[in-house]
mmCIF file of C-alpha atoms in Angstrom:
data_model
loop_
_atom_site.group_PDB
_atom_site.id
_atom_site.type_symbol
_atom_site.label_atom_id
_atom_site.label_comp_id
_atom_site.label_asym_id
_atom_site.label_seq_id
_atom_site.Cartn_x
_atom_site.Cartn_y
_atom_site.Cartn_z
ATOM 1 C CA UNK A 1 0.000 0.000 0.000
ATOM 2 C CA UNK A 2 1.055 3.584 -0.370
ATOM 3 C CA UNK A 3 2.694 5.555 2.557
ATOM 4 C CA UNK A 4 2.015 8.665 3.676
ATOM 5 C CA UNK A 5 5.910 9.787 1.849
ATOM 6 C CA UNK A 6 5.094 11.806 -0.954
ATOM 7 C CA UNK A 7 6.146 10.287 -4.406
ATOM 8 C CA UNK A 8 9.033 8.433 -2.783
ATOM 9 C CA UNK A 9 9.083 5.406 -5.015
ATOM 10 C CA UNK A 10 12.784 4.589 -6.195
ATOM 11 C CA UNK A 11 13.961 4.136 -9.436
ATOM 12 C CA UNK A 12 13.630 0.376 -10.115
ATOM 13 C CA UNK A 13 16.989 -1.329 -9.862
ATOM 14 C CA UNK A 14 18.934 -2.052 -13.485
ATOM 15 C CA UNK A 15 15.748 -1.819 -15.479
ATOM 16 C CA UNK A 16 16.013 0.080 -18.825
ATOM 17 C CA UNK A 17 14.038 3.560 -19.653
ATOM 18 C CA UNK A 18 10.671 2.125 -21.044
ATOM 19 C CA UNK A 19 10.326 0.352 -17.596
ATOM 20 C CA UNK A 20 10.493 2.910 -14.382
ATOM 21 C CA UNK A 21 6.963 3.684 -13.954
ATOM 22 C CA UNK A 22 6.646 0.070 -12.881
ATOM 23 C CA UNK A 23 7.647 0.708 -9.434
ATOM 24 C CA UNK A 24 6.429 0.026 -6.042
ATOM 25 C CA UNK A 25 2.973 1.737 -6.715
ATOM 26 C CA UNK A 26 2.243 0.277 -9.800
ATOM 27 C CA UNK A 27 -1.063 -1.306 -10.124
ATOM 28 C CA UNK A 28 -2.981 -2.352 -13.469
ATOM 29 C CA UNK A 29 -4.953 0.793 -13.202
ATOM 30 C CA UNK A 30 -2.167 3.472 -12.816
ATOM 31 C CA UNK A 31 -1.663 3.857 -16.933
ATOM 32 C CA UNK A 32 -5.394 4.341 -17.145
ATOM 33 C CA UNK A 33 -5.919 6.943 -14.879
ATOM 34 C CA UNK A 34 -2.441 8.760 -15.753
ATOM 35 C CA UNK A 35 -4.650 8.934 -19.174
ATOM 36 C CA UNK A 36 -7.660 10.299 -18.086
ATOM 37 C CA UNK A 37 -6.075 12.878 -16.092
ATOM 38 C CA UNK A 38 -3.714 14.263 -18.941
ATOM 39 C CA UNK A 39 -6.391 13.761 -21.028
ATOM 40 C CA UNK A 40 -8.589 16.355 -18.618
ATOM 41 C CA UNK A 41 -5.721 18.664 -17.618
ATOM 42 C CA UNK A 42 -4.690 18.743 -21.496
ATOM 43 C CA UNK A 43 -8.550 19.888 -22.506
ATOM 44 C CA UNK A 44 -8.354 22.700 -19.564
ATOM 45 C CA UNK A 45 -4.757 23.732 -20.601
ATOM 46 C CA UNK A 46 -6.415 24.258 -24.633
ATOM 47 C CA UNK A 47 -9.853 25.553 -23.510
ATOM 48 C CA UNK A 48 -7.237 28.600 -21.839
ATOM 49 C CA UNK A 49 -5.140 29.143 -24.515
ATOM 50 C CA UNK A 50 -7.922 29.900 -26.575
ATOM 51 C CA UNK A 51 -10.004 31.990 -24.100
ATOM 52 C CA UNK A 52 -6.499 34.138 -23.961
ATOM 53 C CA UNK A 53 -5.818 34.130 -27.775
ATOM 54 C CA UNK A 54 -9.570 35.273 -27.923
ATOM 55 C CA UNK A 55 -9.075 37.997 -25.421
ATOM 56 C CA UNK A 56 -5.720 39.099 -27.292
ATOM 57 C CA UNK A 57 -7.645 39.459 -30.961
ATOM 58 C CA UNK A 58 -10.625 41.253 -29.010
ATOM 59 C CA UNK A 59 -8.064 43.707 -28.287
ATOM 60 C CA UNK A 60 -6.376 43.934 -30.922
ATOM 61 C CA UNK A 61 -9.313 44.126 -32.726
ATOM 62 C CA UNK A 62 -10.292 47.159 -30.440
ATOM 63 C CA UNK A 63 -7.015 49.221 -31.304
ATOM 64 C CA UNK A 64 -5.110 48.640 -27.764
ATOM 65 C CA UNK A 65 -2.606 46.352 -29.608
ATOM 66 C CA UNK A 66 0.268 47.419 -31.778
ATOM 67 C CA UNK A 67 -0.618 47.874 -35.785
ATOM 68 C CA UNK A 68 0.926 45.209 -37.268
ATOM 69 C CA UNK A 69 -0.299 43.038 -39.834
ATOM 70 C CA UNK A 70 2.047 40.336 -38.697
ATOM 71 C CA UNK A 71 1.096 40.924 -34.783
ATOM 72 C CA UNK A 72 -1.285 38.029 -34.819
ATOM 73 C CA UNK A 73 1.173 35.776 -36.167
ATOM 74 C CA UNK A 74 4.043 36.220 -33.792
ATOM 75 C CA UNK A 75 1.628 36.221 -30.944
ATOM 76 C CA UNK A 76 -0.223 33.003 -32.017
ATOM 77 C CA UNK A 77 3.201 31.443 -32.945
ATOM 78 C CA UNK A 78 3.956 32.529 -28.774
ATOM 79 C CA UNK A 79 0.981 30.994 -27.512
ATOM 80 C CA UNK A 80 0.893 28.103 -29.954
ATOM 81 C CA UNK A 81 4.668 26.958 -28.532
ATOM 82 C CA UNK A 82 4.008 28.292 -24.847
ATOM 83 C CA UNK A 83 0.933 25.854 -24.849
ATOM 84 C CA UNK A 84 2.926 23.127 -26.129
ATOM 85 C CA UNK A 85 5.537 23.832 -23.446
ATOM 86 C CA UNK A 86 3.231 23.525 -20.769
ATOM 87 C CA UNK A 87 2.843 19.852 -21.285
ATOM 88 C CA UNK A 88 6.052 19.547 -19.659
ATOM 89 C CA UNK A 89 4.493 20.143 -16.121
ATOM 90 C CA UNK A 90 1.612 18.284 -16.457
ATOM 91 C CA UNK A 91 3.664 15.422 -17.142
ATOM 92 C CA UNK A 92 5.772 15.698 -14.402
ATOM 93 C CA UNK A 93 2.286 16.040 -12.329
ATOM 94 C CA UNK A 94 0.580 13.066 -13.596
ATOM 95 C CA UNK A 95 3.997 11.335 -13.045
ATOM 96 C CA UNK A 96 4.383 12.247 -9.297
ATOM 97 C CA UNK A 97 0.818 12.406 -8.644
ATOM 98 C CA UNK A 98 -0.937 9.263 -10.378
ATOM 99 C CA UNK A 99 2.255 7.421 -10.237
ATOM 100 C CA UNK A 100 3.546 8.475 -7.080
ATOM 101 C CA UNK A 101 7.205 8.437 -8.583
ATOM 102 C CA UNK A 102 9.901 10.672 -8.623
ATOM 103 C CA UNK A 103 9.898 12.780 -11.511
ATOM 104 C CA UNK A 104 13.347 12.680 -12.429
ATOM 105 C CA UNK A 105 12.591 9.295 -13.202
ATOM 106 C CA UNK A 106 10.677 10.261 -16.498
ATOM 107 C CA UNK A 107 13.637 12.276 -17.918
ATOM 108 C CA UNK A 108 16.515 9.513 -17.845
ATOM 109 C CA UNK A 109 17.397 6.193 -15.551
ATOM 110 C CA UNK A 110 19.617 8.162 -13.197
ATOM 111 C CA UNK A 111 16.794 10.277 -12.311
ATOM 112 C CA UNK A 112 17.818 13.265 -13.630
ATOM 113 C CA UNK A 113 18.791 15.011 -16.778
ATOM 114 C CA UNK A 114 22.569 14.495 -17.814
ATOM 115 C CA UNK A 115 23.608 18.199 -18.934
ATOM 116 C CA UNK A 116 26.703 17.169 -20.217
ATOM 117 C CA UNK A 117 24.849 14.502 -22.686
ATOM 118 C CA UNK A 118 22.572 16.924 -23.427
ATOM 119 C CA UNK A 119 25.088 19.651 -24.538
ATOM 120 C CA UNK A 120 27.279 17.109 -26.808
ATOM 121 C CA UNK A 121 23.478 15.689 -28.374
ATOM 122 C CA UNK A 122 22.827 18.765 -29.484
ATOM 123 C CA UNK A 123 26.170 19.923 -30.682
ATOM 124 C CA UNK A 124 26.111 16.316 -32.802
ATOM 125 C CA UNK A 125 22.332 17.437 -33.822
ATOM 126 C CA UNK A 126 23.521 21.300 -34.924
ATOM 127 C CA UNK A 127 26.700 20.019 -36.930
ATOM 128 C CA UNK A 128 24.038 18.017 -39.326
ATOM 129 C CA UNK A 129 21.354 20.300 -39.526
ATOM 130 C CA UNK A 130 24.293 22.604 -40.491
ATOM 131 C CA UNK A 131 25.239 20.029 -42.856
ATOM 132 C CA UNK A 132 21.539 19.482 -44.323
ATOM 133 C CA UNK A 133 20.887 23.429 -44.260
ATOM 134 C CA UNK A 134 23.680 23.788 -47.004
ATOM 135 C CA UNK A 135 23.446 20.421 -49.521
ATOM 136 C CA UNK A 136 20.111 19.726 -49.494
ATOM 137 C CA UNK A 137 19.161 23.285 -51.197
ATOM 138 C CA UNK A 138 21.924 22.018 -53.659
ATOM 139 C CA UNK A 139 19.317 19.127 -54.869
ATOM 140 C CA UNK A 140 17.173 19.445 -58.284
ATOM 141 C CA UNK A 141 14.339 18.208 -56.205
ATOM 142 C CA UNK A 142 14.831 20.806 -53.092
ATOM 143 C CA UNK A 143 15.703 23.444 -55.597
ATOM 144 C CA UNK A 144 11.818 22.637 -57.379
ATOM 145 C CA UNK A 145 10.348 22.592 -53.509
ATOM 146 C CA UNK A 146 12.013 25.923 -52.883
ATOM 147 C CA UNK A 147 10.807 27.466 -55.920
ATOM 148 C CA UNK A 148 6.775 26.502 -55.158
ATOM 149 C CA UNK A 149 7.373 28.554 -51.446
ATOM 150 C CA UNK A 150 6.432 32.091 -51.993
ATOM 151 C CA UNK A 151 8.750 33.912 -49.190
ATOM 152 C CA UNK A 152 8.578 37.374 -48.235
ATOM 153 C CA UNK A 153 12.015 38.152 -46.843
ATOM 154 C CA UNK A 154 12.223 40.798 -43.641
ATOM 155 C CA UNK A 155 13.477 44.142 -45.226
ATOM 156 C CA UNK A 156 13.837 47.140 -43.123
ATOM 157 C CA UNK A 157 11.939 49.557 -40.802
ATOM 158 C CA UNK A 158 8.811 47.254 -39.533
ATOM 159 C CA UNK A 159 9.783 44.172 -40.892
ATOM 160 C CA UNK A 160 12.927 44.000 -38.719
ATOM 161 C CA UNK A 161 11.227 44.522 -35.691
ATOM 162 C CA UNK A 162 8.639 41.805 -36.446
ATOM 163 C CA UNK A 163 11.859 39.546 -37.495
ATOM 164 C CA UNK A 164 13.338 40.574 -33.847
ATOM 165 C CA UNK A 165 10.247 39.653 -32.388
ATOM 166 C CA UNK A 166 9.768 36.420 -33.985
ATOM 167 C CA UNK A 167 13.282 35.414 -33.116
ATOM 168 C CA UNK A 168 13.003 35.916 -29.624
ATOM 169 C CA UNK A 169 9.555 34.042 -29.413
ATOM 170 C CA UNK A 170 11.564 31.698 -31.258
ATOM 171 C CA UNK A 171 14.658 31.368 -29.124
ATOM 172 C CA UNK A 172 13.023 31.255 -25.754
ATOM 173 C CA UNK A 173 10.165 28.998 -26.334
ATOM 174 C CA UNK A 174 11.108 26.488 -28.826
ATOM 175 C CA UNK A 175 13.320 24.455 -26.448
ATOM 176 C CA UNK A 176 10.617 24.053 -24.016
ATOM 177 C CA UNK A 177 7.994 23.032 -26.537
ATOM 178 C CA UNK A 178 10.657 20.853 -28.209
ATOM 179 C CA UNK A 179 11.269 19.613 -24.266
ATOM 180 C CA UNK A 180 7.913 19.479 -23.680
ATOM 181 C CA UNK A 181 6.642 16.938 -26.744
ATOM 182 C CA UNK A 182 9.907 14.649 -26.175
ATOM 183 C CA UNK A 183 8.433 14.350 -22.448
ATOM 184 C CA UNK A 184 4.928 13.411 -23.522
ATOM 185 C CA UNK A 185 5.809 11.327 -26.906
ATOM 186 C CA UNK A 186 9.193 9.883 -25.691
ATOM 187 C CA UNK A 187 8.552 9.827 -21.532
ATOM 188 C CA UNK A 188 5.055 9.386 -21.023
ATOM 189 C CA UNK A 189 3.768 7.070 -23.854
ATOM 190 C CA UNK A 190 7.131 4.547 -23.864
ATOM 191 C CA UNK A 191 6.971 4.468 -19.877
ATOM 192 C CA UNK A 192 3.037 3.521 -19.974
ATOM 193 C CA UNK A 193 3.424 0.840 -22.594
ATOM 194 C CA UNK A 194 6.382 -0.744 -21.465
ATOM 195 C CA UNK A 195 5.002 -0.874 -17.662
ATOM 196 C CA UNK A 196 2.073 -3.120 -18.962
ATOM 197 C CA UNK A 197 4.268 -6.297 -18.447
ATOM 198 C CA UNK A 198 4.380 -7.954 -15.062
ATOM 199 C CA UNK A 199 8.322 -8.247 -13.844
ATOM 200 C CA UNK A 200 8.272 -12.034 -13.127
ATOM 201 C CA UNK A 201 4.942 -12.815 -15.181
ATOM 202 C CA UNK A 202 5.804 -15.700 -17.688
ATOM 203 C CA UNK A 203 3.086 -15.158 -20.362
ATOM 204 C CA UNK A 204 3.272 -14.120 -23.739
ATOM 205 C CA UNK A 205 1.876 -11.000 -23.130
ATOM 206 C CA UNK A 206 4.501 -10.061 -20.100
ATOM 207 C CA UNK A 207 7.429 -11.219 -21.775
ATOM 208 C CA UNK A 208 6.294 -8.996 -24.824
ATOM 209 C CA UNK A 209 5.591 -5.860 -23.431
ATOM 210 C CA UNK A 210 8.617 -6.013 -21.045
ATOM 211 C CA UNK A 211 10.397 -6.221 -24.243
ATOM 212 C CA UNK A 212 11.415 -2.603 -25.934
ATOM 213 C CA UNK A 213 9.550 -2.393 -29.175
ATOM 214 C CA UNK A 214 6.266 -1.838 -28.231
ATOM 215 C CA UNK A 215 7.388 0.870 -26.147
ATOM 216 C CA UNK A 216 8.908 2.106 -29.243
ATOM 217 C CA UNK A 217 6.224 1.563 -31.112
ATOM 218 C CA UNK A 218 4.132 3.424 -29.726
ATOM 219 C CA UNK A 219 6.302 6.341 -29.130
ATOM 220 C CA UNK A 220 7.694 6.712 -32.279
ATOM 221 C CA UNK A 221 4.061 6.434 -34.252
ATOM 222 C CA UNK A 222 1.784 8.076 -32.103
ATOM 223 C CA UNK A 223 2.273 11.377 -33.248
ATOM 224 C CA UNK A 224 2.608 10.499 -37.165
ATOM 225 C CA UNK A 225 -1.195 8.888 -36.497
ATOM 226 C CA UNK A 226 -2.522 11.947 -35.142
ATOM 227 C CA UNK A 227 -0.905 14.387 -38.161
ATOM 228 C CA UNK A 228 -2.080 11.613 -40.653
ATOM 229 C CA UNK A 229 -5.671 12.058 -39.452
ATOM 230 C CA UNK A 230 -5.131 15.749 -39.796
ATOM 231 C CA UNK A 231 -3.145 15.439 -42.846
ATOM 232 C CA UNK A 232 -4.626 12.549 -44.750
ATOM 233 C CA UNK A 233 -2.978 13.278 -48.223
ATOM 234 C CA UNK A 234 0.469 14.049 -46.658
ATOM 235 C CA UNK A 235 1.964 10.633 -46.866
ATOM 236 C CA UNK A 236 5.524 11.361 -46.818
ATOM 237 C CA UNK A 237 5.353 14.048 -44.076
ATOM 238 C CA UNK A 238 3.992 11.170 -42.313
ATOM 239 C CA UNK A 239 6.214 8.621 -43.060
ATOM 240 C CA UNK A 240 8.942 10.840 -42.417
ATOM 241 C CA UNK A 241 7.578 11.611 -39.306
ATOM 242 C CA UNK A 242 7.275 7.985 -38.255
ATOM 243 C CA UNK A 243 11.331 7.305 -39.262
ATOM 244 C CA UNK A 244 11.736 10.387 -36.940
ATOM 245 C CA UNK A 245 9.909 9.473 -33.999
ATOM 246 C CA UNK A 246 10.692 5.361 -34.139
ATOM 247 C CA UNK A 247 14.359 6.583 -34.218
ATOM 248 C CA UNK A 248 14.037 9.054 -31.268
ATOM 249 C CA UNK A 249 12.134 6.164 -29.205
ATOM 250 C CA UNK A 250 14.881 3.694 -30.102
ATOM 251 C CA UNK A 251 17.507 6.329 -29.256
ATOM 252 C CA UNK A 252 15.658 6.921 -25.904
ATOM 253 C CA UNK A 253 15.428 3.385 -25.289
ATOM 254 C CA UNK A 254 19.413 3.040 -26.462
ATOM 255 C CA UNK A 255 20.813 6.147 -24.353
ATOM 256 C CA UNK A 256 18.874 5.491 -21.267
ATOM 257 C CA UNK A 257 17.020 8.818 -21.351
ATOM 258 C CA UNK A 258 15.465 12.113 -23.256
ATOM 259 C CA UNK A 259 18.456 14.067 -23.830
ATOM 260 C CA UNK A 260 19.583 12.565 -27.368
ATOM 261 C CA UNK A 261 15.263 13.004 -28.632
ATOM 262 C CA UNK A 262 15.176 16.782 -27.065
ATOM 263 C CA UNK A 263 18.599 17.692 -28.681
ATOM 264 C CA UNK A 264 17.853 15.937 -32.450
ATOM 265 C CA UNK A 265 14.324 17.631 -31.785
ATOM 266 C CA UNK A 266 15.034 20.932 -30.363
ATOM 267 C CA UNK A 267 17.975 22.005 -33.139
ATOM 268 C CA UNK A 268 15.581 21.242 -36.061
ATOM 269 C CA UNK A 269 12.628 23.101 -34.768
ATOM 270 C CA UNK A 270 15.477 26.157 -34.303
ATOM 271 C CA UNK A 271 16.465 25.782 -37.941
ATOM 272 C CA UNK A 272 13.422 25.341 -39.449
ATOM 273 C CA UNK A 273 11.270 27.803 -37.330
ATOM 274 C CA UNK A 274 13.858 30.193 -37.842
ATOM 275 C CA UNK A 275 13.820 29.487 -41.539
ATOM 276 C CA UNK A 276 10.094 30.422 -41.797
ATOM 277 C CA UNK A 277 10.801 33.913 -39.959
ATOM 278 C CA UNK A 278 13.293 34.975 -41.845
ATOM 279 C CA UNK A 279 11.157 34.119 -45.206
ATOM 280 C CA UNK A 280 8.002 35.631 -43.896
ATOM 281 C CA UNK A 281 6.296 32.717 -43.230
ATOM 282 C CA UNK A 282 5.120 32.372 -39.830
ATOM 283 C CA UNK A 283 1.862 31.412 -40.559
ATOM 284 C CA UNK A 284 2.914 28.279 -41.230
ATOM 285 C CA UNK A 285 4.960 27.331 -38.813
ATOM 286 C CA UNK A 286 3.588 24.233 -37.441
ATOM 287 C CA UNK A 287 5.111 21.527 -35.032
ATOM 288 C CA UNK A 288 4.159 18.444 -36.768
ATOM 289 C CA UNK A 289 6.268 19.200 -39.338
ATOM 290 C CA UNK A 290 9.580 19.513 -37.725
ATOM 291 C CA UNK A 291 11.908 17.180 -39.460
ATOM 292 C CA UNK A 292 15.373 17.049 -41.245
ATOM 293 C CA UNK A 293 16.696 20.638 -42.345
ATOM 294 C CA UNK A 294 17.162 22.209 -45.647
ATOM 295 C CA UNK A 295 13.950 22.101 -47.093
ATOM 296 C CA UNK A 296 10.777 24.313 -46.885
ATOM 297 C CA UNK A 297 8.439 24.203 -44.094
ATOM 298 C CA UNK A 298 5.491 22.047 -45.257
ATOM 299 C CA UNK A 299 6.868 20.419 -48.174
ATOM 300 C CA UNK A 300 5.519 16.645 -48.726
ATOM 301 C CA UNK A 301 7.793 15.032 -51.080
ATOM 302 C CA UNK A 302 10.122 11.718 -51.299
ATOM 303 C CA UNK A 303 12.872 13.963 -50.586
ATOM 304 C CA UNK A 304 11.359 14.653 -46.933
ATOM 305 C CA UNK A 305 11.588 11.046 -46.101
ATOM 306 C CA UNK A 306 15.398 10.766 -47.643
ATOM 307 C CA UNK A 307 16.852 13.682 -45.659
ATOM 308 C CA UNK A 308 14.934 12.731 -42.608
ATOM 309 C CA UNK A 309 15.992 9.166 -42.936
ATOM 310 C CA UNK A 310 19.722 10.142 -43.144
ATOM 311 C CA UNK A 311 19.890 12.715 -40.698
ATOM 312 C CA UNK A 312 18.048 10.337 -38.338
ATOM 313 C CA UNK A 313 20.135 7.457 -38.936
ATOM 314 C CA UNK A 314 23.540 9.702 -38.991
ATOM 315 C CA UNK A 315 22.491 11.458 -35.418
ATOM 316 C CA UNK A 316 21.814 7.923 -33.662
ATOM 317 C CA UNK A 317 24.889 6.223 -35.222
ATOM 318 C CA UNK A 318 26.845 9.166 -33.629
ATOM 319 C CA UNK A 319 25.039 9.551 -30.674
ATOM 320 C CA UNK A 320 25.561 5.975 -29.707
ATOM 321 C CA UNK A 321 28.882 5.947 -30.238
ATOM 322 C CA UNK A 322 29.410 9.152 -28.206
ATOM 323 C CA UNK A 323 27.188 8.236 -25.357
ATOM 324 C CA UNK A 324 29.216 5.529 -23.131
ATOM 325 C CA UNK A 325 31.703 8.545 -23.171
ATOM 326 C CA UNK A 326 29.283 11.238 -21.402
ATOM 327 C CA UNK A 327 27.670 8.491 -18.871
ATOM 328 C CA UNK A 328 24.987 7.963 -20.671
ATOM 329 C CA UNK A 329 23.943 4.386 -19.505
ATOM 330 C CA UNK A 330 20.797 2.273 -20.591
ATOM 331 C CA UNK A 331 19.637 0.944 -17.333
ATOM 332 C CA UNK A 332 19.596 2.361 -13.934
ATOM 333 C CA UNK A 333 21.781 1.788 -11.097
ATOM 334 C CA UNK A 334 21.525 -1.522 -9.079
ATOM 335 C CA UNK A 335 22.185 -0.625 -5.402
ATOM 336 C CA UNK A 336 24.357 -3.148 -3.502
#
């Protein structure tokens, strides 16, 4: 039974990352409550972004905001990532409150997040977006992409400001909401699934979802179902969105932890949100695009699935190799 500690559960002893939330507390029921309570807390957390985004046009509208034709965009690209961003505490709430766990324990297997991995993931991640942001552009079949874009460069006077502005929406809220979707996608969804299997059970169904892949399964496709249903005719964007996520769940899985996803994932969205303000085109920024760099926000083409594919592949091979050398271990510590 639980005591009257507050989220004191330990980290289970030399178990990988998909498995900590089966801890001490865990009963069959945990995963479907943690559900239903994101599920509520998300709806609440939407229902006030819009009742502030409403208030914001209203006064706009009503001439107490600046005159800016672009206004609306910067400040529902702000909103848009700041209510993406704030997914990040309600999973750490439904992960010490419903699971009575530490919450350390949903960014990595030592319980808390390895800065030092972090910083050389996304130093790995920024050398081959750097590397994608100059020879992809260089391919007949970006070059035709490009070309289809209509982009409206910043100039001077207004548009600089607006450019200033977007950047620094940009800058301080696009790690969090990169942060914030690696914690739901990655952290939440692989630890639910891959608690379903009993520790000692000996059935099929134990010995299966104790095993990795349908933790990774399901963290690497969930998303790509959701912008499918959205996007029903974009079937590269999806399948490029499925190599993305299946490889950030494996790398999760590999790396013991978040940091390698939130790096990969957070240096992209920089690139290719900054990409769309500097070509006028931050109404269509959009987060469920986010992959590979060098090519066009929005763009659904073969090529989107090739650049993600390498970039994805490239980033893990390196990351792996680099991680043993930063501490970043797959399973957490057995205590003697």
């Amino acid at each position: 039974m639980r005591t009257n500690e507050f989220a004191r559960s330990e980290i289970p002893e030399g178990e990988s990352y998909h498995r900590l939330a089966r801890n001490r507390f865990f009963r069959w029921w945990v995963p479907l409550v943690v559900i239903g309570v994101f599920a509520v807390l998300s709806f609440f957390l939407w229902v006030g972004v819009v009742v502030v985004m409403t208030i914001v046009a209203i006064l706009g509208g009503s001439g107490l905001a600046l005159e800016s034709a672009n206004l609306g965009e910067i400040a529902g690209l702000a909103f848009g990532l700041a209510s993406i961003a704030l997914l990040i505490p309600l999973a750490f709430f439904v992960t010490r409150v419903v699971q009575w766990r530490r919450t350390g324990s949903l960014i990595s297997v030592t319980g808390r997040m390895r800065w030092r991995w972090l910083g050389a993931c996304v130093l790995i991640a920024f050398a081959l977006a750097l590397v994608c942001a100059f020879l992809v552009p260089l391919l007949p079949a970006a070059a035709a992409d490009a070309a289809a874009v209509e982009a409206e460069p910043a100039g001077t006077g207004e548009g600089i400001q607006v450019l200033l502005a977007a950047m620094a929406v940009i800058v301080l809220l696009v790690p969090l909401q990169s942060a914030a979707e690696e914690f739901t996608l990655r952290g939440l969804v692989m630890q639910l699934v891959g608690s379903l299997g009993s520790s000692d059970g000996r059935s099929s169904f134990s010995k299966v979802m104790r095993s990795p892949w349908p933790a990774i399964l399901a963290g690497g496709t969930l998303f790509a179902a959701l912008y499918a249903s959205t996007h029903p005719g974009h079937l590269w964007t999806t399948a490029s969105l499925v190599v993305f996520g299946s490889g950030m769940s494996w790398l999760t899985w590999r790396t013991g932890g978040l940091e390698a996803a939130i790096g990969l994932h957070m240096v992209n969205s920089l690139f290719q949100f900054t990409r769309c303000a500097l070509e006028g085109r931050l109404s269509e920024v959009g987060t469920g695009v986010v992959i590979g760099a060098g090519l066009p926000m929005g763009v659904d083409t073969p090529l989107t699935l090739a650049v993600t594919a390498v970039q994805v592949g490239l980033y893990s091979f390196l990351a792996v190799r680099c991680a043993p050398r930063f501490g970043a271990v797959a399973r957490s510590v057995v205590r003697s």
